[in-house]
Coordinates of C-alpha atoms in Angstrom, one line a residue:
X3 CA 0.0 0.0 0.0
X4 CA 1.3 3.6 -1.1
X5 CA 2.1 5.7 1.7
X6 CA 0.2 8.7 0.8
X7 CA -2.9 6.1 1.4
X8 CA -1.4 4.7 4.7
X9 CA -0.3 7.9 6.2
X10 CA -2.8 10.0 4.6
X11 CA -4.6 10.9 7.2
X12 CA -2.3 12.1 9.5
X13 CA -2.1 15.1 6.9
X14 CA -5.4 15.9 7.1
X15 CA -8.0 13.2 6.6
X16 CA -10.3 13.4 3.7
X17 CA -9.0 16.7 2.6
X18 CA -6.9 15.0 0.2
X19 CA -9.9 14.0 -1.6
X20 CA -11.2 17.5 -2.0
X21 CA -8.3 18.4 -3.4
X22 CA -8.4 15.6 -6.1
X23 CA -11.1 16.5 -6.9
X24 CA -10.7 20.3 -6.9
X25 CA -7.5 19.4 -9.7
X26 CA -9.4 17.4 -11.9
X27 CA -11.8 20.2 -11.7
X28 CA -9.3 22.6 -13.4
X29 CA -7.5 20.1 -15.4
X30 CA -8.4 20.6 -19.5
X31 CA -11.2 18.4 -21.0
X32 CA -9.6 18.5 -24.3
X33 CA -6.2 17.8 -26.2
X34 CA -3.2 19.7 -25.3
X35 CA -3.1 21.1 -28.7
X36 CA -2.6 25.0 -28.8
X37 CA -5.9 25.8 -30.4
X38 CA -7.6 23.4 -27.2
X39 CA -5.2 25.0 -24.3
X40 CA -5.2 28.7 -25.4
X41 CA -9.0 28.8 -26.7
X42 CA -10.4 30.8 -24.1
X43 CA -7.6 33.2 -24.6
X44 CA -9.8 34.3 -27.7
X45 CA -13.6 34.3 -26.3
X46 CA -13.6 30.9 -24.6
X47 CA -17.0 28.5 -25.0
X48 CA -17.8 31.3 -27.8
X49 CA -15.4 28.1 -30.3
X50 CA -18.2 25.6 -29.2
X51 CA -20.7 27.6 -30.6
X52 CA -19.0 28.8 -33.6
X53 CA -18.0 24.5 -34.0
X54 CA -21.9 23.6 -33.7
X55 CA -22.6 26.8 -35.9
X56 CA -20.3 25.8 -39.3
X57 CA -22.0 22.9 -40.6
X58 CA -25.1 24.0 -40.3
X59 CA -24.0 26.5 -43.2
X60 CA -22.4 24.0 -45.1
X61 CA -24.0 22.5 -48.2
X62 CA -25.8 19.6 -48.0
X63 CA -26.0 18.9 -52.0
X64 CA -23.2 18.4 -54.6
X65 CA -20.9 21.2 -55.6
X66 CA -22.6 21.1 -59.1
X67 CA -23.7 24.5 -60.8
X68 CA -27.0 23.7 -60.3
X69 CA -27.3 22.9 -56.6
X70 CA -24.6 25.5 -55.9
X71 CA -26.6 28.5 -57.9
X72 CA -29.9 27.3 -57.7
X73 CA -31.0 29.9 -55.4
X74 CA -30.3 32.8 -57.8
X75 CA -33.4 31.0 -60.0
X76 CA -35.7 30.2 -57.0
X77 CA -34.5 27.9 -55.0
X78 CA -37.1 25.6 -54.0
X79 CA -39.4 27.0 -56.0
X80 CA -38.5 24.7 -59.4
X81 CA -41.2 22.2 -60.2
X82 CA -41.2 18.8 -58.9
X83 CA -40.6 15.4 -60.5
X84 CA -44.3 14.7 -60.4
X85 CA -45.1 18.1 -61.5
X86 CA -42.4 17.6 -64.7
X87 CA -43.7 13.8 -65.4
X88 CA -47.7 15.6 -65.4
X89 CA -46.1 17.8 -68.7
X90 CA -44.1 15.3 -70.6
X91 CA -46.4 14.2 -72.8
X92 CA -47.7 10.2 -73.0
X93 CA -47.8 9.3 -76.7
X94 CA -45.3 8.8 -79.3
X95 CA -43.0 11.9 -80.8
X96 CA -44.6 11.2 -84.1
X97 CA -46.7 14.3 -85.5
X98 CA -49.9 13.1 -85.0
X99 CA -49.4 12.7 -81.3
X100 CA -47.1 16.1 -80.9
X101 CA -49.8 17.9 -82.5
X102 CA -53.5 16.3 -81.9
X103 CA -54.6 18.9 -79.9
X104 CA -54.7 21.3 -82.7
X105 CA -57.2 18.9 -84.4
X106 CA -59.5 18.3 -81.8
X107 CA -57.4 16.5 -78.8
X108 CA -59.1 13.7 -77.1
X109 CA -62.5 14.6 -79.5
X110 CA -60.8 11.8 -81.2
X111 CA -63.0 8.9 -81.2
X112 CA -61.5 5.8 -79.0
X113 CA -60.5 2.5 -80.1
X114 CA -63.7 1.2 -78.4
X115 CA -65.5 3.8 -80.6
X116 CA -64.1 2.6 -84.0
X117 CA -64.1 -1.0 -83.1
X118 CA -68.4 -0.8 -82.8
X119 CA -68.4 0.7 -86.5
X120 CA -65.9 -1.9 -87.9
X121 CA -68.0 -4.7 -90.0
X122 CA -67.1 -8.0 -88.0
X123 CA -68.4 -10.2 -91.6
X124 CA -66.4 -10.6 -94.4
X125 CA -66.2 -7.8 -97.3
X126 CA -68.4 -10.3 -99.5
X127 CA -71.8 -9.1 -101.0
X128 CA -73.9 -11.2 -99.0
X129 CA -72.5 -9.9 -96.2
X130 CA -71.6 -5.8 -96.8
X131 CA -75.6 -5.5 -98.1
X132 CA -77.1 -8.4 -96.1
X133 CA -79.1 -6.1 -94.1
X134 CA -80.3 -5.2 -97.6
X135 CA -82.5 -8.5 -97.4
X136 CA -83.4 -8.9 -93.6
X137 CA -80.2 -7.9 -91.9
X138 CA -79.8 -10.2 -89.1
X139 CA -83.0 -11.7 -89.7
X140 CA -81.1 -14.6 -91.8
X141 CA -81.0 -18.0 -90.4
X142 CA -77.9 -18.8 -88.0
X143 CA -75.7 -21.4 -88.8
X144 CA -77.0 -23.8 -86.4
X145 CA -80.6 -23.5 -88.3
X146 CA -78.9 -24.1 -91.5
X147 CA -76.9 -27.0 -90.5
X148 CA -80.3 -28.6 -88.7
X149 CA -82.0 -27.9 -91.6
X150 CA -79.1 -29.7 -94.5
X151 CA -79.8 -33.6 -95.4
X152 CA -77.4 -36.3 -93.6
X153 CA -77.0 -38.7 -96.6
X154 CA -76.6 -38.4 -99.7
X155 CA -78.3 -37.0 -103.0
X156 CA -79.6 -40.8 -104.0
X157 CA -83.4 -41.4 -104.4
X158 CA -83.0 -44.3 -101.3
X159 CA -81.7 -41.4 -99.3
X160 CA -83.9 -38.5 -100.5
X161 CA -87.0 -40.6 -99.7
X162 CA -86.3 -42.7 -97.0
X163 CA -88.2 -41.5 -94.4
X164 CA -91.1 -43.3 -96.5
X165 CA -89.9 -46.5 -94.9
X166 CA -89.3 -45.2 -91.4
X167 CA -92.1 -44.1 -88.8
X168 CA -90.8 -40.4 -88.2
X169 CA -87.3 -38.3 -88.7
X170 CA -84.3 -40.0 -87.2
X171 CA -83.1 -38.6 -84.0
X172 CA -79.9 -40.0 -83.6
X173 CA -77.3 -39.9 -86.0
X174 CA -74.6 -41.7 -85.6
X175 CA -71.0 -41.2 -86.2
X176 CA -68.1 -43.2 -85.6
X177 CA -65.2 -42.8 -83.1
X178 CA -62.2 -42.8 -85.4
X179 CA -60.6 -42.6 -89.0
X180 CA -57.6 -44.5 -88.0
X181 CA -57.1 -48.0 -89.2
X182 CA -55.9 -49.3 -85.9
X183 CA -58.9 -47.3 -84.3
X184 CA -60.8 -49.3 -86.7
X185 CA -59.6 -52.4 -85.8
X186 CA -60.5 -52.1 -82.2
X187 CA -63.9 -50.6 -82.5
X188 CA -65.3 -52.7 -85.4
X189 CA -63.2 -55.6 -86.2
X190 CA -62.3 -57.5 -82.8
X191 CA -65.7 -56.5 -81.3
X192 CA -66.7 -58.7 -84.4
X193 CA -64.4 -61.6 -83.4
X194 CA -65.4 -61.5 -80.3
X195 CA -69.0 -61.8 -81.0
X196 CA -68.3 -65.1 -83.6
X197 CA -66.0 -66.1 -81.1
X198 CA -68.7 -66.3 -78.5
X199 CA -71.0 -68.3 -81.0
X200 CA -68.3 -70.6 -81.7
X201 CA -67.7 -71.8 -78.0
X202 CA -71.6 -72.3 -77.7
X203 CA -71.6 -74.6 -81.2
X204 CA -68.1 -76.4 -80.0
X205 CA -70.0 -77.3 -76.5
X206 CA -73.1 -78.2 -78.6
X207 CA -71.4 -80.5 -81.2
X208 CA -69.5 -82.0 -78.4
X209 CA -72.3 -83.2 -76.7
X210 CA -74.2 -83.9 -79.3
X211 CA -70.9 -85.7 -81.3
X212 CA -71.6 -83.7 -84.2
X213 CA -69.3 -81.6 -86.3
X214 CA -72.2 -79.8 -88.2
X215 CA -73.1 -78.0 -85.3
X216 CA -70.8 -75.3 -86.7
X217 CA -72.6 -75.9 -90.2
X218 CA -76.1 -74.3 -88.1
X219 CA -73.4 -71.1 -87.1
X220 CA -72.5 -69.8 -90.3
X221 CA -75.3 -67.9 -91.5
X222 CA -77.4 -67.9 -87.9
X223 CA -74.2 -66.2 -86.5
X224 CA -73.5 -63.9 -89.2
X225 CA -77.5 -62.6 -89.1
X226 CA -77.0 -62.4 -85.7
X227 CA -73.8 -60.1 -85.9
X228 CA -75.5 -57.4 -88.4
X229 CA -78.7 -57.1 -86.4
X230 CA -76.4 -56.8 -83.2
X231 CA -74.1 -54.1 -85.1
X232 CA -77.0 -52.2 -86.3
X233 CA -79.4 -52.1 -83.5
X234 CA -78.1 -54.1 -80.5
X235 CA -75.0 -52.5 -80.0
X236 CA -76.9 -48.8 -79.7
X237 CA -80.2 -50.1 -77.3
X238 CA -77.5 -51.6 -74.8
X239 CA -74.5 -49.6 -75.5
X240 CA -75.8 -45.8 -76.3
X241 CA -79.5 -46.2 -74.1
X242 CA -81.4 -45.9 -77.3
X243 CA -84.6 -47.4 -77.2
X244 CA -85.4 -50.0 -80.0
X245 CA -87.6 -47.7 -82.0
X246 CA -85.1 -45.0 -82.1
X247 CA -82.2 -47.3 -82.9
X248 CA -84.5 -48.4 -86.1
X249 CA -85.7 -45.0 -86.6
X250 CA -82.1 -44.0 -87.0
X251 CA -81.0 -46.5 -89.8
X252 CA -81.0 -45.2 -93.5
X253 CA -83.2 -47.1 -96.4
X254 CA -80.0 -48.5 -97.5
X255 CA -79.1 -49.5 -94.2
X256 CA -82.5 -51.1 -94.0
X257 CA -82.3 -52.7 -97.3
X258 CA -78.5 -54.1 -96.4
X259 CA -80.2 -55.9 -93.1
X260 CA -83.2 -57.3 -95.1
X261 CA -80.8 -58.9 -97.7
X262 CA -78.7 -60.5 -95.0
X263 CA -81.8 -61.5 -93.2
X264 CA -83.0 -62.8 -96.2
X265 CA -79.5 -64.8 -97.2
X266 CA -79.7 -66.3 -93.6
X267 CA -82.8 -67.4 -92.8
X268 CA -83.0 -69.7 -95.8
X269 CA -79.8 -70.9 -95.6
X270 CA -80.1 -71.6 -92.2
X271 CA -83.6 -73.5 -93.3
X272 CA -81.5 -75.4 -95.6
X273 CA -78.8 -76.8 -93.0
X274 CA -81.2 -77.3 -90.4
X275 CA -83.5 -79.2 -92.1
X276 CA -81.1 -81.8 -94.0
X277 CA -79.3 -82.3 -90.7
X278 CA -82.6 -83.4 -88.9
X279 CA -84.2 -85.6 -91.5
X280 CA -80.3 -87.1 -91.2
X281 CA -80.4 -87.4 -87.6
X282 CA -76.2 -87.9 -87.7
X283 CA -73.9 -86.0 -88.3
X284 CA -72.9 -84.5 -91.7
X285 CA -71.2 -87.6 -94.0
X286 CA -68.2 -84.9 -95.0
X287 CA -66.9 -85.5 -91.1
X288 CA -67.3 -88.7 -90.9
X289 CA -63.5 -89.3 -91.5
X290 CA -61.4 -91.2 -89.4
X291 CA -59.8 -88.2 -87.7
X292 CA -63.2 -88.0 -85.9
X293 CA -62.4 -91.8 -84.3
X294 CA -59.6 -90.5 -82.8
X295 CA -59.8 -90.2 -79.1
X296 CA -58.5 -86.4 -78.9
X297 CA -60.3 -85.6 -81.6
X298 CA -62.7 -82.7 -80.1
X299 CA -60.1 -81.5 -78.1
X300 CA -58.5 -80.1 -80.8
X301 CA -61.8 -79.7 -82.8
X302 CA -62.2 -76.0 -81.3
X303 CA -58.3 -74.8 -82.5
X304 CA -59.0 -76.9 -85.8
X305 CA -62.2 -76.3 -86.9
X306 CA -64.7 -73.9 -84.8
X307 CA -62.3 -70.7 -84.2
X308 CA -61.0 -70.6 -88.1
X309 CA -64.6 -70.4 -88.6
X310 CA -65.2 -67.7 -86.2
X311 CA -62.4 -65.8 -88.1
X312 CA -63.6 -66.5 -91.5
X313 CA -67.5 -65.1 -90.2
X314 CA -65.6 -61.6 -89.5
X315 CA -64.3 -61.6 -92.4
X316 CA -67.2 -62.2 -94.4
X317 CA -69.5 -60.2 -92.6
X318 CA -67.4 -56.9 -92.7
X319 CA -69.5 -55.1 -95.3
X320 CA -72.9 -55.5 -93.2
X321 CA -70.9 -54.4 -90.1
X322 CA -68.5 -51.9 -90.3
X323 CA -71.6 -49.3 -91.8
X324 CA -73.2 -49.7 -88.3
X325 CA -70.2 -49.8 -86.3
X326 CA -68.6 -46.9 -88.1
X327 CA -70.9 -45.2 -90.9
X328 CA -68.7 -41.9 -90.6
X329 CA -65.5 -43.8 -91.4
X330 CA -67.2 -45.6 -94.3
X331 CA -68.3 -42.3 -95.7
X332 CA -64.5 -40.9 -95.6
X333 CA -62.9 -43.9 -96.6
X334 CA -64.8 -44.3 -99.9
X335 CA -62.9 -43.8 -102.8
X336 CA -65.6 -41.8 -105.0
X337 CA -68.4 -40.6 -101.8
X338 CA -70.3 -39.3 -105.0
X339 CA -73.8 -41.5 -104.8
X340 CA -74.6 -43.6 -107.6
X341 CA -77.4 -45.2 -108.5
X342 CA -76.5 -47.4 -111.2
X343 CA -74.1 -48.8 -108.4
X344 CA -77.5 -49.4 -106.5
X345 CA -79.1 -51.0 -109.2
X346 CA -76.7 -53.3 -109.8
X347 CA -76.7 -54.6 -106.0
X348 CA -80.1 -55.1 -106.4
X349 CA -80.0 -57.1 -109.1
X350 CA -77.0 -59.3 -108.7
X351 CA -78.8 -60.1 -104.9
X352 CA -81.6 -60.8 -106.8
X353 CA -80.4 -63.0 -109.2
X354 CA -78.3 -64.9 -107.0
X355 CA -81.2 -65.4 -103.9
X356 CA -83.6 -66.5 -106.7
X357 CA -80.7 -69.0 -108.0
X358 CA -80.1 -70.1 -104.3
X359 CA -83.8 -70.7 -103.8
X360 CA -84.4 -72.6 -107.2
X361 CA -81.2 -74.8 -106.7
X362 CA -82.5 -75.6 -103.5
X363 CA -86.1 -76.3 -104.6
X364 CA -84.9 -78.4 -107.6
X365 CA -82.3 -80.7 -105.7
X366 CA -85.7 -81.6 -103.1
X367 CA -87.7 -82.6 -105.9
X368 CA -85.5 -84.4 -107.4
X369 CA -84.6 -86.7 -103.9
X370 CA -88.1 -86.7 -103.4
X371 CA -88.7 -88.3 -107.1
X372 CA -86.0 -91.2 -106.3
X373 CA -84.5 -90.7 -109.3
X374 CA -81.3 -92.5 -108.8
X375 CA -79.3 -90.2 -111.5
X376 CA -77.7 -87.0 -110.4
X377 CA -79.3 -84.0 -110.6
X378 CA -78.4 -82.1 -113.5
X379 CA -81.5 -79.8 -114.9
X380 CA -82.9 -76.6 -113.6
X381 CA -80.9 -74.2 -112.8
X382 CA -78.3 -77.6 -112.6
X383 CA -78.1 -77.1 -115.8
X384 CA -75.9 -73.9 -115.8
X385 CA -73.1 -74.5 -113.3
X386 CA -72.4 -77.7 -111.0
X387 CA -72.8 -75.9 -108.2
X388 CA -75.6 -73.0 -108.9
X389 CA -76.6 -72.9 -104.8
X390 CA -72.7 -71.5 -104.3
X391 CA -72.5 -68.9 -107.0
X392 CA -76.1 -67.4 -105.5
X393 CA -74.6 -67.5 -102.2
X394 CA -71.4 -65.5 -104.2
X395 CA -73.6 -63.0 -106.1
X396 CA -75.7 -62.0 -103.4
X397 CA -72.0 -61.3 -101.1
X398 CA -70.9 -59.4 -103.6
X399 CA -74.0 -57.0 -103.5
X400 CA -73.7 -55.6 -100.4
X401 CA -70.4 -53.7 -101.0
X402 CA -72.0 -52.4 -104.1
X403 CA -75.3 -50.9 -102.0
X404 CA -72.7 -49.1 -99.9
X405 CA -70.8 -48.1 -102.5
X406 CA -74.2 -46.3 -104.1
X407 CA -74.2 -44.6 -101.2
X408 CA -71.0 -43.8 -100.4
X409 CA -70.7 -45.6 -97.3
X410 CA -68.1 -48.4 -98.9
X411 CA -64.9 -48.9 -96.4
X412 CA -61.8 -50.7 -98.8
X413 CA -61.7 -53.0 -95.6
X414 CA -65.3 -54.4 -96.8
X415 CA -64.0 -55.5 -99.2
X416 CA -62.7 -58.2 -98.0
X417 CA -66.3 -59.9 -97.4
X418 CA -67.5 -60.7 -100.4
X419 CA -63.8 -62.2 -101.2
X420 CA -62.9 -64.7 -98.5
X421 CA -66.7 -65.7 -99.0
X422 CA -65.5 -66.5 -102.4
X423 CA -62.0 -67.9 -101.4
X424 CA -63.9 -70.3 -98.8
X425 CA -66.5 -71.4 -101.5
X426 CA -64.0 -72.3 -104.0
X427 CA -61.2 -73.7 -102.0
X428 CA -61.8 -74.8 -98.8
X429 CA -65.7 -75.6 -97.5
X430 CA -67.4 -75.4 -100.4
X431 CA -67.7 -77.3 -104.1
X432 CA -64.0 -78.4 -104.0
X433 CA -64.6 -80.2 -100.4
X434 CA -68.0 -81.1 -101.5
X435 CA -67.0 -83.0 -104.7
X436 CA -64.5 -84.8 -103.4
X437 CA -66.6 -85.7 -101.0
X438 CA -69.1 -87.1 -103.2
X439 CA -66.6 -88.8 -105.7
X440 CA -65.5 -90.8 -102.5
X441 CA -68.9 -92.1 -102.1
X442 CA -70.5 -92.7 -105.5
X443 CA -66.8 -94.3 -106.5
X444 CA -68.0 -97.1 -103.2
X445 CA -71.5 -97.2 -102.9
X446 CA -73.0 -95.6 -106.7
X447 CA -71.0 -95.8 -109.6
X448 CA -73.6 -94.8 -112.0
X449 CA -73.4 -91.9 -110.1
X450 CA -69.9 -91.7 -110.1
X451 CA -69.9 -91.8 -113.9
X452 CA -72.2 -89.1 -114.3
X453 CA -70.1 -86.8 -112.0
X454 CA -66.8 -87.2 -114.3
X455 CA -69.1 -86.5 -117.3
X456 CA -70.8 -83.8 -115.5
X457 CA -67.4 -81.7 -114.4
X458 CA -66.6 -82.1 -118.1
X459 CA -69.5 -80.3 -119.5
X460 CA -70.3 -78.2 -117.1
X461 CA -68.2 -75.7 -114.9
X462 CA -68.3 -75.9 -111.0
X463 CA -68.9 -72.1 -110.3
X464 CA -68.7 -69.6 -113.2
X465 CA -70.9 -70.3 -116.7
X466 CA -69.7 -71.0 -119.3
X467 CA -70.1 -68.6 -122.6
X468 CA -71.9 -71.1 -124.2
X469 CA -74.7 -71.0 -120.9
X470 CA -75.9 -67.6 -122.5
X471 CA -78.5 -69.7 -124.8
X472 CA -79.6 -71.4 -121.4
X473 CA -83.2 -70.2 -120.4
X474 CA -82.8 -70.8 -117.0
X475 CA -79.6 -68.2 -117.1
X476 CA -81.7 -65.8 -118.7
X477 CA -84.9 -66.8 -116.1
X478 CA -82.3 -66.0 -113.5
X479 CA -81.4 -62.5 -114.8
X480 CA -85.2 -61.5 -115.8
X481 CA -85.4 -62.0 -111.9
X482 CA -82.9 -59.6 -110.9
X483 CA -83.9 -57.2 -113.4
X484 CA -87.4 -57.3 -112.4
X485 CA -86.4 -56.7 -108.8
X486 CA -85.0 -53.3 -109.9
X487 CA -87.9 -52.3 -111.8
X488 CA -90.1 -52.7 -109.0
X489 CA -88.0 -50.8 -106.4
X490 CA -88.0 -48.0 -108.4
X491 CA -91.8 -48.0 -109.4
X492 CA -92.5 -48.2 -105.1
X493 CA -90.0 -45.1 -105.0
X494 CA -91.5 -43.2 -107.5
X495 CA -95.3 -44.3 -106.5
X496 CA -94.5 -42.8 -102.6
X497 CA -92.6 -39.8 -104.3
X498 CA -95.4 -38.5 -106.1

């Protein structure tokens, strides 16, 4: 401890401390400098002041011209920046902005203004003196497009709401152009459908061990399929009720169901009835394949689901109109409508039902007559196997009643030609007259005879030129032609 601190009270007490405090009292609160120690020498606390006074006259802007004179010019009396931006003017230097104001200034009419008086139709005469003739008392488009005809210009299209109850009220259009579109909404529904069939004839000839339960398929199943296409498929599909799903079919639609109706029907008659008064199954499968104990196990893969294919095929042209009618119409290569393309359906269905139906009702008369030689008059007479080429002619029809509409898909095509392909080739006279030289060569062989002079003189599907002096060619065609005379006399009779 310093002694001034131990012995500091002996010199006084707590004077000391009043003198500390009396020096610091005097000591200078500033630097040493000679400006700090000898200020009062020159007016004293007046410094202070004069320090607190100095920057309040100092310049708070830039030394620029114009903040250091602008007081000779006003001061703060210049305008503002919003009171220059209120006088710089808002449009474009060009001269009809600078000087608008001489012309009228905002008298101008506004954009608004000459939008109203701008014509929003084209320049056309109709349409510059339209309200010459009604103004906007015309009829919209919507009217106009109600009022124009959905099918063609043909006569069967013009006057086919003679053969309907009332105006259709559902038009129907298809869902795409595409082929692969196509294909999925037409052509495998198809399948599927004959594939159905097929599984319910394989189950049936199974149990019954008969192979011509597939024989009552083909036409019932391709009937079936059209009437599904045209009016099944909207009543459970769309909600149409039946009416209005009839209502909605063309004349020619019509007229294409009542031909396949009618193709059916009698062939179905025809199977049916031969394999009853058989009571067994068809001779042409008796073969010893059918002994073998696998045999109907592979009878489905074999024999049922080619079938099935072949029944798409075929039926394409009386099921790709219903399924698609807008894609027919697109696809066609000429949409123009033709009647002569009409005509010509009508006959050639004609002709060839009336061939079918005389073939049939010759070949009964003559079994029924036991004449033991074969069958070679009638309508025999012309090809050997006149009940195929009706069943040909009267394929070949229906692309031609779509085409006179213009309704005929390329892909339709195909019907009437694997009809033909499987006549020819595969189940019809080729399998058929092998069948029968098998037999008459065993259990007839007058018969047999006759057959080898009969493929001789005759062809099996196609006359020959020399059939055009055969009358029962020419009672054939009178048939057909008749057919079209009297659909045209019934159109014109309900046209006048």
């Amino acid at each position: 401890m310093a002694e001034q601190d131990r012995y500091g009270g002996w010199f006084g007490g707590n004077k000391a401390d009043k003198v500390q405090e009396k020096a610091q009292q005097a000591m200078p609160k500033t630097s040493g400098a000679d400006q700090d120690r000898y200020g009062g020498w020159f007016g004293g606390d007046k410094a202070d002041r004069v320090k607190e006074a100095i920057p309040q006259d100092l310049r708070q802007a830039s030394g620029a011209e114009q903040d250091r004179y602008e007081n000779w010019f006003g001061g703060d009396k210049l305008p503002s920046r919003a009171d220059i931006e209120k006088r710089l003017p808002k449009g474009s230097g060009a001269e009809q902005d600078r000087y608008e104001h001489w012309f009228g200034g905002d008298k101008l009419p506004s954009r608004a203004d000459i939008e109203k008086r701008l014509p929003h139709a084209s320049g056309a005469e109709q349409d510059r003196y339209g309200r010459w003739f009604g103004g906007d008392k015309a009829p919209s488009a919507d009217k106009v497009n109600g009022s124009l005809p959905r099918g063609s210009g043909a006569e069967q299209d013009r006057y086919g709401s003679h053969f309907r109850p009332g105006p259709s009220s559902n038009i129907r259009i298809g869902g795409t152009t595409s082929t692969l579109g196509l294909l999925q909404h037409a052509v495998l529904p198809s399948f599927g459908f004959h594939s159905g069939l097929s599984v319910i004839a394989y189950g049936v000839g199974r149990y019954t061990n008969r192979v011509e339960a597939k024989d009552w398929l083909w036409p019932s199943g391709q009937v079936a399929n059209a009437w599904w296409s045209a009016v099944g498929v909207p009543v459970v599909y769309n909600g149409l009720s039946l009416s209005t799903a009839w209502g909605s079919l063309t004349y020619d639609q019509k007229l294409l169901l009542a031909g396949v109706s009618a193709w059916g029907v009698r062939l179905f008659y025809r199977v049916a009835s031969r394999s009853l008064r058989r009571g067994q199954d068809d001779p042409r499968y008796e073969t010893t394949s059918k002994k073998e104990p696998d045999f109907w196990n592979k009878a489905f893969f074999t024999m049922f689901l080619p079938e099935a294919l072949v029944q798409t095929l075929i039926s394409l042209p009386f099921t790709l109109p219903f399924r698609a009618p807008a894609v027919d119409a697109l696809s066609v290569p000429f949409p123009e409508a033709s009647t002569f393309s009409h005509n010509l359906a009508v006959f050639l269905f004609t002709a060839g039902y009336s061939l079918e139906v005389l073939a049939d009702t010759q070949l009964e008369s003559h079994a029924r007559s036991a004449n033991a030689e074969l069958n070679r008059d009638g309508v025999w007479s012309i090809v050997r196997h006149p009940n195929y080429l009706g069943d040909a002619l009267c394929h070949f029809s229906f692309p031609l009643l779509l085409y006179g509409v213009g309704q005929l898909h390329p892909l339709a095509l195909l019907g009437p030609l694997a009809n033909y392909v499987f006549l020819r080739f595969i189940g019809g006279d080729k399998e058929n007259e092998e069948k029968q030289e098998k037999r008459y060569s065993k259990e007839n062989p007058v018969k047999y005879q006759q057959l080898q002079q009969y493929k001789q003189t005759k062809n099996s599907f196609w006359p020959r030129l020399m059939e055009v002096n055969n009358k029962w060619l020419w009672t054939v065609a009178a048939t057909g032609a008749g057919a079209v005379v009297l659909e045209q006399s019934v159109l014109r009779l309900l046209r006048s």
